[in-house]
């Protein structure tokens, strides 16, 4: 029965990915989900106050909360899959702990991540759900954190504006949005109407929440990641320097081992040939392209190539030292 349930969960997650127009073989990223949610919220905003009248505002409320649910689950996926400490916290939250070991065993051979499994089973029916999951996963008081968040684009601004003016008011608006969503999704409720001003206020509460949580993630799990293009270029350059230092250390040991077997001359020649081929590839591919994006791509690709070479040298060092036998 458990295996059947996991199979059904896997299928449901794959279907969600398909509806998001994302690759079914790769876990969706936070940035891609946020982009989709931002687009949906922008489209819904354009429906407020039109000639169609208040009836269309019912759809805006339901659609906005649906976008919020997608964002909430995408946030959980990103947090849980970003590190072991977050996986450990998530395992403490899941209600059916007796299924956890079975879930991990099942996921080991699946394209679905542990974060997706957790997010799929996480409720999103109230502000309590929103705050509870974020507080537990990030190990913080979400309300206090939201009162301090600023846009990641303003991290170097001396006096940045806060995203949330009043956390309690924001949560109250979200709670009202959830209440009306439940009514409009499950009842005819002909006497319940939402005018343009009210609909705009409730819709804005979701937009602000999405922006605030995005900023909170950039202040926590993404705090060491580059945010803008200049930072991406600097980050890529620093990764190349770091990779080169790691390779130099590995090569020093490899040359020491090679001298004992009189192979140091060949190793130097081989390494210079690898370096020439690698740099030629980098210069003739991403290094030849114009635009502010490509230096970061160039650096990331070069750092990856250097680290691959480092792993090759380290494996050879282990074999030379008798620590392992290559397969």
Rosetta silent file (secondary structure, phi, psi, omega in degrees, C-alpha in Angstrom):
SEQUENCE: XXXXXXXXXXXXXXXXXXXXXXXXXXXXXXXXXXXXXXXXXXXXXXXXXXXXXXXXXXXXXXXXXXXXXXXXXXXXXXXXXXXXXXXXXXXXXXXXXXXXXXXXXXXXXXXXXXXXXXXXXXXXXXXXXXXXXXXXXXXXXXXXXXXXXXXXXXXXXXXXXXXXXXXXXXXXXXXXXXXXXXXXXXXXXXXXXXXXXXXXXXXXXXXXXXXXXXXXXXXXXXXXXXXXXXXXXXXXXXXXXXXXXXXXXXXXXXXXXXXXXXXXXXXXXXXXXXXXXXXXXXXXXXXXXXXXXXXXXXXXXXXXXXXXXXXXXXXXXXXXXXXXXXX
SCORE:     score description
SCORE:     0.000 S_00000001
   1 L     0.000  -39.601  178.558    0.000    0.000    0.000 S_00000001
   2 H   -62.737  -45.342  179.725    2.889    2.332    0.839 S_00000001
   3 H   -59.188  -39.655  179.190    4.562    1.654   -2.505 S_00000001
   4 H   -64.994  -39.910 -179.831    1.300    2.462   -4.277 S_00000001
   5 H   -64.618  -44.014  178.340    1.003    5.717   -2.372 S_00000001
   6 H   -62.874  -38.642  178.774    4.544    6.761   -3.291 S_00000001
   7 H   -63.004  -42.505  178.531    3.855    5.849   -6.910 S_00000001
   8 H   -65.062  -40.368  178.516    0.749    8.028   -6.894 S_00000001
   9 H   -61.672  -43.945  178.789    2.687   10.877   -5.272 S_00000001
  10 H   -59.063  -44.637 -179.271    5.375   10.618   -7.940 S_00000001
  11 H   -65.094  -41.061 -179.643    2.765   10.776  -10.693 S_00000001
  12 H   -63.693  -41.264  179.405    1.024   13.759   -9.087 S_00000001
  13 H   -66.339  -40.520  177.636    4.298   15.694   -8.811 S_00000001
  14 H   -62.175  -38.358  179.347    5.159   14.926  -12.426 S_00000001
  15 H   -67.402  -36.977  177.183    1.741   16.209  -13.480 S_00000001
  16 H   -62.381  -44.352  178.003    2.295   19.413  -11.494 S_00000001
  17 H   -58.441  -43.556 -178.493    5.589   19.951  -13.301 S_00000001
  18 H   -62.297  -42.150  179.539    3.868   19.428  -16.643 S_00000001
  19 H   -68.022  -23.899  175.927    1.189   21.981  -15.805 S_00000001
  20 L   -84.434   -0.349 -178.727    3.934   24.436  -14.885 S_00000001
  21 L    61.373   37.727  178.474    5.413   23.806  -18.362 S_00000001
  22 L  -112.541  160.744  179.474    8.674   22.642  -16.794 S_00000001
  23 L   -60.196  130.263 -177.521   10.889   19.671  -17.627 S_00000001
  24 L   -76.694  -12.944 -177.568    9.477   16.550  -15.982 S_00000001
  25 L   -95.486   -3.483 -176.511   12.911   15.053  -15.439 S_00000001
  26 L  -130.529  137.514  178.507   14.345   17.913  -13.392 S_00000001
  27 L   -62.308  135.098 -179.048   13.185   19.396  -10.102 S_00000001
  28 L   -71.191  143.429 -177.648   11.777   22.862  -10.634 S_00000001
  29 L   -90.213  161.072  179.183   13.888   25.681   -9.230 S_00000001
  30 H   -61.957  -42.004 -177.600   12.713   28.470   -6.969 S_00000001
  31 H   -62.661  -39.128 -179.595   13.573   31.107   -9.578 S_00000001
  32 H   -69.507  -40.311  178.728   11.489   29.401  -12.272 S_00000001
  33 H   -66.076  -44.246 -179.971    8.495   28.983   -9.959 S_00000001
  34 H   -61.508  -39.334  178.953    8.705   32.591   -8.763 S_00000001
  35 H   -61.777  -42.058  178.655    8.836   33.802  -12.359 S_00000001
  36 H   -65.115  -44.150 -179.148    5.682   31.828  -13.170 S_00000001
  37 H   -64.972  -43.628  178.006    3.911   33.090  -10.041 S_00000001
  38 H   -58.610  -41.270  179.947    4.883   36.711  -10.736 S_00000001
  39 H   -65.049  -42.383  179.649    3.485   36.385  -14.250 S_00000001
  40 H   -64.533  -44.795 -178.984    0.215   34.897  -12.988 S_00000001
  41 H   -64.499  -35.870  177.719   -0.227   37.586  -10.341 S_00000001
  42 H   -66.653  -40.910  178.206    0.429   40.294  -12.917 S_00000001
  43 H   -64.497  -40.705 -179.941   -2.187   38.797  -15.257 S_00000001
  44 H   -67.547  -35.563  179.074   -4.725   38.604  -12.433 S_00000001
  45 H   -60.532  -34.463 -179.095   -4.071   42.211  -11.447 S_00000001
  46 L   -69.968  -11.341  179.810   -5.133   43.299  -14.932 S_00000001
  47 L   -91.370   -8.384 -176.770   -8.576   41.772  -14.313 S_00000001
  48 L   -81.193  131.634  176.188   -9.347   43.996  -11.326 S_00000001
  49 L    75.535   23.974  179.164  -11.753   46.893  -11.911 S_00000001
  50 L   -86.795  177.651  179.677  -12.693   45.969  -15.479 S_00000001
  51 L   -67.476  -13.753 -179.766  -16.105   46.357  -17.122 S_00000001
  52 L   -68.162  -17.084  176.395  -16.852   42.738  -16.203 S_00000001
  53 L    85.640 -169.463 -173.579  -17.692   43.946  -12.704 S_00000001
  54 L   -69.022  -20.476 -178.452  -17.269   42.374   -9.275 S_00000001
  55 H   -59.404  -37.677 -179.235  -18.036   38.856  -10.469 S_00000001
  56 H   -68.685  -22.770  179.717  -14.573   38.607  -12.015 S_00000001
  57 H   -66.753  -26.090  174.628  -13.035   39.559   -8.668 S_00000001
  58 H   -60.181  -44.747 -179.814  -14.105   36.177   -7.329 S_00000001
  59 H   -65.716  -38.345  179.407  -11.830   34.557   -9.889 S_00000001
  60 H   -60.544  -42.138  179.347   -8.991   36.945   -9.027 S_00000001
  61 H   -63.346  -49.609 -179.034   -9.195   35.888   -5.371 S_00000001
  62 H   -63.644  -44.769 -179.036   -9.231   32.172   -6.171 S_00000001
  63 H   -66.527  -36.166  179.802   -6.500   32.498   -8.799 S_00000001
  64 H   -66.946  -40.801  178.303   -4.261   34.601   -6.558 S_00000001
  65 H   -68.807  -35.474  176.227   -4.384   32.069   -3.744 S_00000001
  66 H   -61.156  -42.212  177.051   -3.664   29.281   -6.240 S_00000001
  67 H   -64.184  -38.754  178.032   -0.544   31.204   -7.317 S_00000001
  68 H   -63.034  -40.691  178.299    0.373   31.656   -3.652 S_00000001
  69 H   -62.245  -43.276  177.716    0.088   27.904   -3.061 S_00000001
  70 H   -60.739  -43.693  179.060    2.418   27.229   -5.986 S_00000001
  71 H   -63.838  -43.380 -179.003    4.894   29.757   -4.606 S_00000001
  72 H   -60.060  -45.974 -179.207    4.653   28.310   -1.086 S_00000001
  73 H   -71.533  -35.709  175.136    5.386   24.780   -2.259 S_00000001
  74 H   -63.261  -35.831  177.140    8.148   25.971   -4.579 S_00000001
  75 H   -65.024  -43.992  179.285    9.697   27.742   -1.596 S_00000001
  76 H   -62.044  -44.282  178.158    9.587   24.563    0.482 S_00000001
  77 H   -56.410  -48.448 -176.603   11.215   22.573   -2.336 S_00000001
  78 H   -63.602  -41.817 -178.956   14.031   25.103   -2.614 S_00000001
  79 H   -67.268  -52.468 -174.835   14.681   25.257    1.129 S_00000001
  80 H   -62.022  -41.479 -176.665   14.572   21.515    1.803 S_00000001
  81 L   -81.892    1.089 -177.209   16.720   20.583   -1.195 S_00000001
  82 L   -86.845   -8.920  179.055   19.345   23.248   -0.434 S_00000001
  83 L   176.511  160.779 -177.049   21.105   21.285    2.308 S_00000001
  84 H   -64.121  -34.392 -178.819   21.082   18.404    4.777 S_00000001
  85 H   -63.325  -34.705  179.207   20.216   20.625    7.743 S_00000001
  86 H   -75.733  -34.053  174.710   16.982   21.645    6.024 S_00000001
  87 H   -62.960  -40.133  179.705   16.169   18.040    5.131 S_00000001
  88 H   -64.111  -41.828  178.720   16.608   17.157    8.802 S_00000001
  89 H   -65.619  -40.605  179.838   14.234   19.932    9.866 S_00000001
  90 H   -62.818  -37.482 -178.732   11.689   18.875    7.255 S_00000001
  91 H   -65.843  -22.681  178.058   11.797   15.295    8.515 S_00000001
  92 H   -82.331  -20.334 -177.594   10.761   16.576   11.936 S_00000001
  93 H   -86.630  -38.564 -174.522    7.750   18.405   10.529 S_00000001
  94 L   -55.653  132.279 -171.715    6.228   15.681    8.377 S_00000001
  95 L   -70.545  -34.789 -176.485    3.300   14.195   10.261 S_00000001
  96 L   -97.990   72.099 -174.866    3.764   10.576    9.162 S_00000001
  97 H   -63.866  -25.943 -178.806    7.293   10.016   10.456 S_00000001
  98 H   -67.655  -13.328  178.235    6.902    6.253   10.275 S_00000001
  99 H   -95.825   -5.033 -171.762    6.917    6.621    6.482 S_00000001
 100 H   -61.131  -48.713 -179.085   10.092    8.709    6.361 S_00000001
 101 H   -60.619  -43.358  179.137   12.601    5.873    5.929 S_00000001
 102 H   -63.804  -37.394  179.940   10.448    4.269    3.257 S_00000001
 103 H   -64.146  -44.240 -179.684   10.096    7.621    1.522 S_00000001
 104 H   -64.685  -40.171  177.948   13.857    8.174    1.409 S_00000001
 105 H   -63.289  -42.556  179.944   14.439    4.662    0.070 S_00000001
 106 H   -66.618  -40.250 -177.384   11.829    5.181   -2.599 S_00000001
 107 H   -68.809  -22.696 -177.620   13.185    8.619   -3.546 S_00000001
 108 L   -61.363  -25.533  179.162   16.703    7.260   -4.032 S_00000001
 109 L  -112.111   21.352 -174.405   15.637    5.791   -7.366 S_00000001
 110 L  -119.746  156.964  174.603   13.226    8.552   -8.326 S_00000001
 111 L   -82.280   -7.562  177.685   13.446   11.836  -10.227 S_00000001
 112 L   -84.505  134.842 -179.283   11.370   13.408   -7.453 S_00000001
 113 L   -88.512  165.774  177.644   13.408   15.119   -4.732 S_00000001
 114 H   -62.869  -36.845  178.321   12.845   14.933   -0.991 S_00000001
 115 H   -61.753  -39.958  178.379   11.898   18.618   -1.070 S_00000001
 116 H   -67.240  -38.374  178.178    9.180   17.938   -3.626 S_00000001
 117 H   -62.704  -44.523  179.307    7.858   15.047   -1.555 S_00000001
 118 H   -63.962  -48.804 -177.241    7.687   17.285    1.532 S_00000001
 119 H   -61.544  -36.569 -178.592    6.140   20.215   -0.348 S_00000001
 120 H   -64.447  -29.059 -178.469    3.530   17.989   -1.958 S_00000001
 121 L   -99.599    3.875 -179.188    2.327   16.940    1.483 S_00000001
 122 L   -87.537  128.225  178.400    2.538   20.401    3.058 S_00000001
 123 L   -71.628  152.450  176.325   -0.824   22.135    3.646 S_00000001
 124 L  -146.448   67.909 -175.074   -1.373   25.662    2.380 S_00000001
 125 L  -117.812   -0.302 -176.090   -4.822   26.644    3.569 S_00000001
 126 L  -163.097  169.383  175.198   -4.119   29.531    5.928 S_00000001
 127 H   -65.448  -29.104  177.268   -1.575   32.075    7.096 S_00000001
 128 H   -59.817  -43.818  178.098   -0.780   29.642    9.907 S_00000001
 129 H   -61.703  -44.409 -178.819    0.439   27.108    7.341 S_00000001
 130 H   -59.739  -50.534 -175.708    2.561   29.732    5.591 S_00000001
 131 H   -70.208  -41.718 -176.124    4.233   30.979    8.758 S_00000001
 132 H   -59.799  -50.432 -175.491    4.602   27.576   10.440 S_00000001
 133 H   -65.654  -41.656  179.370    6.490   25.877    7.622 S_00000001
 134 H   -66.523  -40.901  179.780    8.862   28.768    7.005 S_00000001
 135 H   -62.604  -42.490 -178.993    9.577   29.188   10.715 S_00000001
 136 H   -69.723  -45.521 -175.744   10.365   25.501   11.133 S_00000001
 137 H   -70.797  -38.834 -178.396   12.469   25.103    7.993 S_00000001
 138 H   -91.972   -4.186  179.827   14.467   28.323    8.414 S_00000001
 139 L    54.569   53.151 -179.198   14.609   27.998   12.211 S_00000001
 140 L  -147.648  168.816  170.998   13.436   31.555   12.711 S_00000001
 141 L   -89.437  105.049 -173.211   10.454   33.605   13.815 S_00000001
 142 H   -58.904  -39.145 -178.490    8.971   34.376   10.414 S_00000001
 143 H   -63.458  -42.603  178.500    6.956   37.361   11.648 S_00000001
 144 H   -66.667  -41.626 -179.109   10.035   39.017   13.150 S_00000001
 145 H   -64.236  -40.571 -178.892   12.100   38.238   10.062 S_00000001
 146 H   -66.186  -26.985  179.319    9.484   39.679    7.701 S_00000001
 147 L   -70.747  -12.819 -175.914    9.492   42.942    9.645 S_00000001
 148 L  -114.159  -10.467 -170.841   13.155   43.394    8.692 S_00000001
 149 L   -68.783  143.243  175.308   13.430   42.103    5.125 S_00000001
 150 E  -126.410  162.268  178.230   14.646   44.351    2.336 S_00000001
 151 L   -62.121  136.775  177.793   14.923   43.744   -1.380 S_00000001
 152 H   -59.505  -22.641  177.525   18.082   41.791   -2.240 S_00000001
 153 H   -72.246  -16.225 -178.228   18.765   44.508   -4.813 S_00000001
 154 H  -104.067   15.475 -175.194   19.068   47.002   -1.915 S_00000001
 155 L   -60.267  -27.973 -178.926   21.578   45.019    0.149 S_00000001
 156 L  -102.989    6.872  177.159   24.253   47.676   -0.371 S_00000001
 157 L   -80.401  136.676 -175.354   21.913   50.648    0.032 S_00000001
 158 L   -64.360  -43.592 -179.507   22.609   52.666    3.167 S_00000001
 159 L  -127.214   75.246 -177.170   18.956   53.213    4.075 S_00000001
 160 L   -72.642  150.101  176.440   16.917   50.540    2.243 S_00000001
 161 L   -79.023  144.113  175.227   13.132   50.501    2.349 S_00000001
 162 E   -76.747  145.200  179.144   11.400   47.653    4.151 S_00000001
 163 L   -75.312  -39.821 -177.630    9.235   45.415    1.979 S_00000001
 164 L  -106.619  118.528  179.398    6.565   44.904    4.647 S_00000001
 165 L   -73.043  -42.018 -177.833    5.218   48.018    6.369 S_00000001
 166 L  -146.489  111.583 -175.413    3.183   46.132    8.952 S_00000001
 167 H   -64.652  -42.136 -178.650    3.425   42.352    9.324 S_00000001
 168 H   -62.369  -41.421  178.491    0.205   41.997   11.322 S_00000001
 169 H   -65.722  -39.100  178.320   -1.770   43.924    8.706 S_00000001
 170 H   -62.423  -46.152 -179.463   -0.247   41.822    5.940 S_00000001
 171 H   -65.871  -34.619  178.107   -1.180   38.577    7.686 S_00000001
 172 H   -65.456  -41.655  178.142   -4.696   39.882    8.345 S_00000001
 173 H   -65.774  -40.215  177.546   -5.173   40.644    4.640 S_00000001
 174 H   -64.468  -40.468  179.404   -3.831   37.220    3.702 S_00000001
 175 H   -61.977  -40.982  178.253   -6.177   35.573    6.201 S_00000001
 176 H   -66.816  -35.925  177.778   -9.136   37.391    4.648 S_00000001
 177 H   -64.490  -43.904  176.859   -7.984   36.325    1.188 S_00000001
 178 H   -61.594  -41.053 -178.653   -7.855   32.688    2.289 S_00000001
 179 H   -62.601  -47.735 -179.309  -11.333   33.012    3.843 S_00000001
 180 H   -67.943  -37.480  177.184  -12.892   34.424    0.690 S_00000001
 181 H   -57.071  -44.046 -179.331  -11.060   31.925   -1.506 S_00000001
 182 H   -62.237  -41.809 -179.931  -12.643   29.093    0.474 S_00000001
 183 H   -64.763  -50.241 -175.685  -16.095   30.645    0.090 S_00000001
 184 H   -68.927  -26.653 -179.244  -15.793   31.346   -3.633 S_00000001
 185 H   -82.654  -22.000 -172.011  -14.290   27.939   -4.394 S_00000001
 186 H  -125.002   -7.526 -177.431  -16.912   25.933   -2.501 S_00000001
 187 L  -134.239  153.896  173.571  -20.089   28.035   -2.248 S_00000001
 188 L   -70.220  -44.715  174.449  -22.373   29.985   -4.545 S_00000001
 189 L    40.685   60.331 -177.374  -22.539   32.754   -1.902 S_00000001
 190 L   -64.246  -20.277 -177.683  -24.482   35.288   -4.046 S_00000001
 191 L   -87.119   -7.138 -178.689  -24.523   37.801   -1.187 S_00000001
 192 L   -97.617  115.123 -179.986  -20.721   37.944   -0.862 S_00000001
 193 L  -124.749  151.817  177.376  -19.190   40.528   -3.162 S_00000001
 194 L  -127.469  115.531  179.650  -15.708   42.013   -3.460 S_00000001
 195 L   -77.939  176.113 -174.243  -15.366   45.440   -5.044 S_00000001
 196 H   -62.131  -42.855 -178.339  -12.322   46.569   -7.004 S_00000001
 197 H   -63.444  -43.672  179.972  -10.624   48.365   -4.106 S_00000001
 198 H   -66.742  -42.889  179.983  -10.984   45.383   -1.773 S_00000001
 199 H   -62.648  -40.535  179.390   -9.861   42.935   -4.434 S_00000001
 200 H   -63.866  -39.233  179.230   -6.843   45.109   -5.204 S_00000001
 201 H   -64.839  -45.302 -178.456   -5.915   45.201   -1.506 S_00000001
 202 H   -69.068  -40.997  177.123   -6.154   41.423   -1.089 S_00000001
 203 H   -61.572  -41.543 -179.597   -4.284   40.741   -4.317 S_00000001
 204 H   -63.108  -33.899 -179.851   -1.539   43.146   -3.218 S_00000001
 205 H   -61.448  -35.939  178.279   -1.121   41.258    0.068 S_00000001
 206 H   -72.131  -40.496  177.770   -0.117   38.163   -1.894 S_00000001
 207 H   -60.367  -44.110  179.760    2.256   40.159   -4.108 S_00000001
 208 H   -65.876  -41.438  178.732    3.923   41.646   -1.018 S_00000001
 209 H   -60.177  -45.964  179.917    4.146   38.231    0.653 S_00000001
 210 H   -60.396  -44.455  179.347    5.841   36.721   -2.399 S_00000001
 211 H   -64.570  -40.061 -177.968    8.340   39.604   -2.550 S_00000001
 212 H   -68.204  -42.015  179.426    9.022   39.400    1.183 S_00000001
 213 H   -69.131  -37.016  174.901    9.633   35.643    1.200 S_00000001
 214 H   -57.914  -45.404  179.035   11.872   35.975   -1.846 S_00000001
 215 H   -65.761  -37.201  179.251   13.916   38.554    0.080 S_00000001
 216 H   -64.166  -39.827  177.922   13.952   36.333    3.174 S_00000001
 217 H   -66.387  -37.594  177.966   15.417   33.445    1.180 S_00000001
 218 H   -68.928  -20.315  177.900   18.099   35.735   -0.245 S_00000001
 219 H   -91.314   -8.259 -177.570   18.949   36.702    3.340 S_00000001
 220 L  -122.704  -89.573 -172.041   19.153   33.067    4.482 S_00000001
 221 L   -69.772  -22.623 -179.735   19.692   30.076    2.184 S_00000001
 222 L  -106.735   13.162 -171.872   20.891   32.213   -0.754 S_00000001
 223 L   -61.596  -26.438 -179.621   22.914   34.751    1.243 S_00000001
 224 L   -96.599    4.789 -178.962   26.236   33.564   -0.219 S_00000001
 225 L   -93.588  148.934  175.724   24.951   33.419   -3.797 S_00000001
 226 L   -69.696  143.991 -176.926   25.469   36.220   -6.358 S_00000001
 227 L  -104.960  -50.010 -179.527   22.321   38.242   -7.042 S_00000001
 228 L  -104.229  178.883 -174.100   23.007   40.555   -9.987 S_00000001
 229 H   -64.953  -38.526  179.043   25.135   40.126  -13.096 S_00000001
 230 H   -62.241  -42.959  178.609   28.158   41.934  -11.662 S_00000001
 231 H   -66.003  -36.474  178.190   28.102   39.687   -8.596 S_00000001
 232 H   -63.247  -41.450  178.615   27.715   36.621  -10.825 S_00000001
 233 H   -64.427  -43.401  179.013   30.811   37.617  -12.799 S_00000001
 234 H   -64.823  -40.953 -179.709   32.810   38.194   -9.612 S_00000001
 235 H   -63.515  -44.085 -179.932   31.596   34.919   -8.144 S_00000001
 236 H   -62.679  -41.521  179.156   32.568   32.984  -11.278 S_00000001
 237 H   -63.261  -42.599  179.672   36.042   34.554  -11.267 S_00000001
 238 H   -65.957  -33.169  177.841   36.548   33.660   -7.593 S_00000001
 239 H   -67.846  -36.268  176.789   35.455   30.077   -8.315 S_00000001
 240 H   -64.870  -44.746  179.133   38.091   29.812  -11.066 S_00000001
 241 H   -62.029  -42.446  179.760   40.804   31.056   -8.690 S_00000001
 242 H   -64.135  -43.383  179.929   39.670   28.628   -5.996 S_00000001
 243 H   -64.016  -38.179  179.595   39.604   25.717   -8.460 S_00000001
 244 H   -65.457  -38.210  178.297   43.103   26.586   -9.697 S_00000001
 245 H   -65.165  -41.086  178.435   44.482   26.539   -6.154 S_00000001
 246 H   -63.775  -40.497  178.836   42.926   23.120   -5.543 S_00000001
 247 H   -66.903  -40.085  179.772   44.420   21.827   -8.794 S_00000001
 248 H   -61.629  -40.025  178.351   47.862   23.247   -7.946 S_00000001
 249 H   -64.487  -43.724  179.686   47.829   21.409   -4.612 S_00000001
 250 H   -65.487  -40.554 -179.412   46.834   18.138   -6.288 S_00000001
 251 H   -66.985  -36.453  179.043   49.479   18.562   -9.013 S_00000001
 252 H   -59.029  -44.547  178.549   52.212   19.239   -6.461 S_00000001
 253 H   -68.991  -39.015 -179.843   51.531   15.880   -4.823 S_00000001
 254 H   -63.875  -40.269  178.648   51.195   14.141   -8.197 S_00000001
 255 H   -66.661  -36.276  177.494   54.587   15.470   -9.338 S_00000001
 256 H   -63.018  -43.289  178.014   56.142   14.321   -6.088 S_00000001
 257 H   -67.113  -37.264 -176.699   54.780   10.818   -6.671 S_00000001
 258 H   -68.787  -32.112  179.535   55.819   10.920  -10.345 S_00000001
 259 H   -62.250  -35.004 -179.361   59.436   11.749   -9.525 S_00000001
 260 H   -65.369  -28.299  179.996   59.703    8.507   -7.612 S_00000001
 261 L  -107.439   13.307  178.579   58.724    6.612  -10.774 S_00000001
 262 L    58.290   36.332  179.986   60.625    8.955  -13.110 S_00000001
 263 L  -114.012   10.826 -175.304   57.389   10.083  -14.715 S_00000001
 264 H   -65.973  -35.378  179.734   57.432   13.775  -13.779 S_00000001
 265 H   -63.069  -45.349  178.125   58.542   14.937  -17.256 S_00000001
 266 H   -63.182  -41.847 -176.854   55.622   13.173  -18.910 S_00000001
 267 H   -63.338  -42.878  177.451   53.180   14.471  -16.286 S_00000001
 268 H   -61.123  -45.381 -179.945   54.248   18.089  -16.822 S_00000001
 269 H   -61.193  -44.002  179.255   53.951   17.673  -20.590 S_00000001
 270 H   -63.109  -41.913 -177.425   50.526   16.074  -20.235 S_00000001
 271 H   -68.474  -40.092  177.365   49.324   18.805  -17.880 S_00000001
 272 H   -63.676  -37.480  177.891   50.499   21.615  -20.161 S_00000001
 273 H   -65.536  -41.913  177.478   48.674   19.937  -23.058 S_00000001
 274 H   -62.303  -44.359 -178.933   45.497   19.699  -20.951 S_00000001
 275 H   -61.830  -44.668  179.662   45.819   23.350  -19.945 S_00000001
 276 H   -61.870  -44.032 -178.918   46.292   24.499  -23.552 S_00000001
 277 H   -66.196  -41.725 -178.825   43.299   22.465  -24.764 S_00000001
 278 H   -65.859  -46.834 -179.469   41.079   23.633  -21.895 S_00000001
 279 H   -67.112  -35.463  177.131   41.925   27.316  -22.286 S_00000001
 280 H   -63.231  -42.106  176.715   41.521   27.087  -26.067 S_00000001
 281 H   -60.416  -48.145 -177.088   38.035   25.638  -25.556 S_00000001
 282 H   -62.750  -43.758 -177.975   37.098   28.377  -23.076 S_00000001
 283 H   -68.790  -36.887 -175.115   38.378   31.218  -25.255 S_00000001
 284 H   -85.236  -12.133  178.951   36.795   29.920  -28.461 S_00000001
 285 L  -105.497 -100.833 -176.184   33.389   29.157  -26.916 S_00000001
 286 H   -64.658  -30.435 -179.679   31.951   31.305  -24.104 S_00000001
 287 H   -69.817  -15.453 -178.708   34.989   33.592  -24.053 S_00000001
 288 H   -93.630   -4.824 -175.796   34.329   34.675  -27.633 S_00000001
 289 L   -90.861  145.123  179.883   30.754   35.817  -26.998 S_00000001
 290 L   -96.761  148.700  179.936   29.792   39.437  -26.361 S_00000001
 291 L   126.998  153.862 -175.895   27.442   40.534  -23.606 S_00000001
 292 L   -72.031  -19.166 -178.436   27.451   40.926  -19.826 S_00000001
 293 L   -72.252  -36.961 -165.318   26.052   37.423  -19.254 S_00000001
 294 H   -71.164  -29.076  176.103   28.911   35.438  -20.780 S_00000001
 295 H   -57.979  -36.517  178.993   31.800   36.161  -18.374 S_00000001
 296 H   -69.076  -40.727  178.663   29.859   34.354  -15.636 S_00000001
 297 H   -67.256  -42.431  177.226   29.121   31.396  -17.919 S_00000001
 298 H   -56.848  -48.200 -178.676   32.751   31.362  -19.092 S_00000001
 299 H   -64.906  -42.704 -179.179   33.978   31.301  -15.486 S_00000001
 300 H   -64.301  -41.945  179.987   31.548   28.610  -14.352 S_00000001
 301 H   -66.605  -40.945  179.913   32.440   26.347  -17.287 S_00000001
 302 H   -67.833  -42.213  178.652   36.184   26.835  -16.759 S_00000001
 303 H   -61.484  -39.221  178.368   35.934   26.210  -13.004 S_00000001
 304 H   -63.604  -42.870  179.435   34.020   23.001  -13.706 S_00000001
 305 H   -64.086  -40.477  179.936   36.701   21.810  -16.149 S_00000001
 306 H   -66.030  -40.345 -179.697   39.467   22.577  -13.653 S_00000001
 307 H   -69.360  -33.320  175.493   37.683   20.701  -10.870 S_00000001
 308 H   -63.648  -42.933  176.904   37.175   17.709  -13.147 S_00000001
 309 H   -63.509  -39.615  179.167   40.920   17.691  -13.824 S_00000001
 310 H   -61.597  -43.969  178.192   41.591   18.013  -10.084 S_00000001
 311 H   -61.476  -39.070  178.381   39.438   14.968   -9.343 S_00000001
 312 H   -62.149  -45.248  179.492   41.339   13.045  -12.012 S_00000001
 313 H   -66.191  -41.858 -179.820   44.688   13.983  -10.423 S_00000001
 314 H   -63.048  -41.305  177.674   43.451   13.218   -6.899 S_00000001
 315 H   -62.637  -40.041  178.258   42.266    9.766   -7.957 S_00000001
 316 H   -65.356  -39.677  178.050   45.676    9.131   -9.536 S_00000001
 317 H   -60.943  -41.771  179.785   47.388   10.293   -6.350 S_00000001
 318 H   -63.041  -42.636  179.622   45.348    7.844   -4.286 S_00000001
 319 H   -66.112  -41.291  178.708   46.289    4.972   -6.560 S_00000001
 320 H   -61.498  -33.328 -179.432   49.961    5.989   -6.516 S_00000001
 321 L   -85.087   -4.961 -179.950   49.836    6.014   -2.727 S_00000001
 322 L    79.560   15.761 -178.066   48.189    2.600   -2.653 S_00000001
 323 L   -81.645  -22.511 -176.373   45.021    3.958   -1.027 S_00000001
 324 L  -154.171  161.346  178.187   42.648    2.724   -3.718 S_00000001
 325 L  -115.208  121.546 -179.289   42.453    0.595   -6.826 S_00000001
 326 L   -64.412  142.550  179.765   40.940    2.240   -9.959 S_00000001
 327 L  -110.398    0.000    0.000   37.936    0.458  -11.439 S_00000001
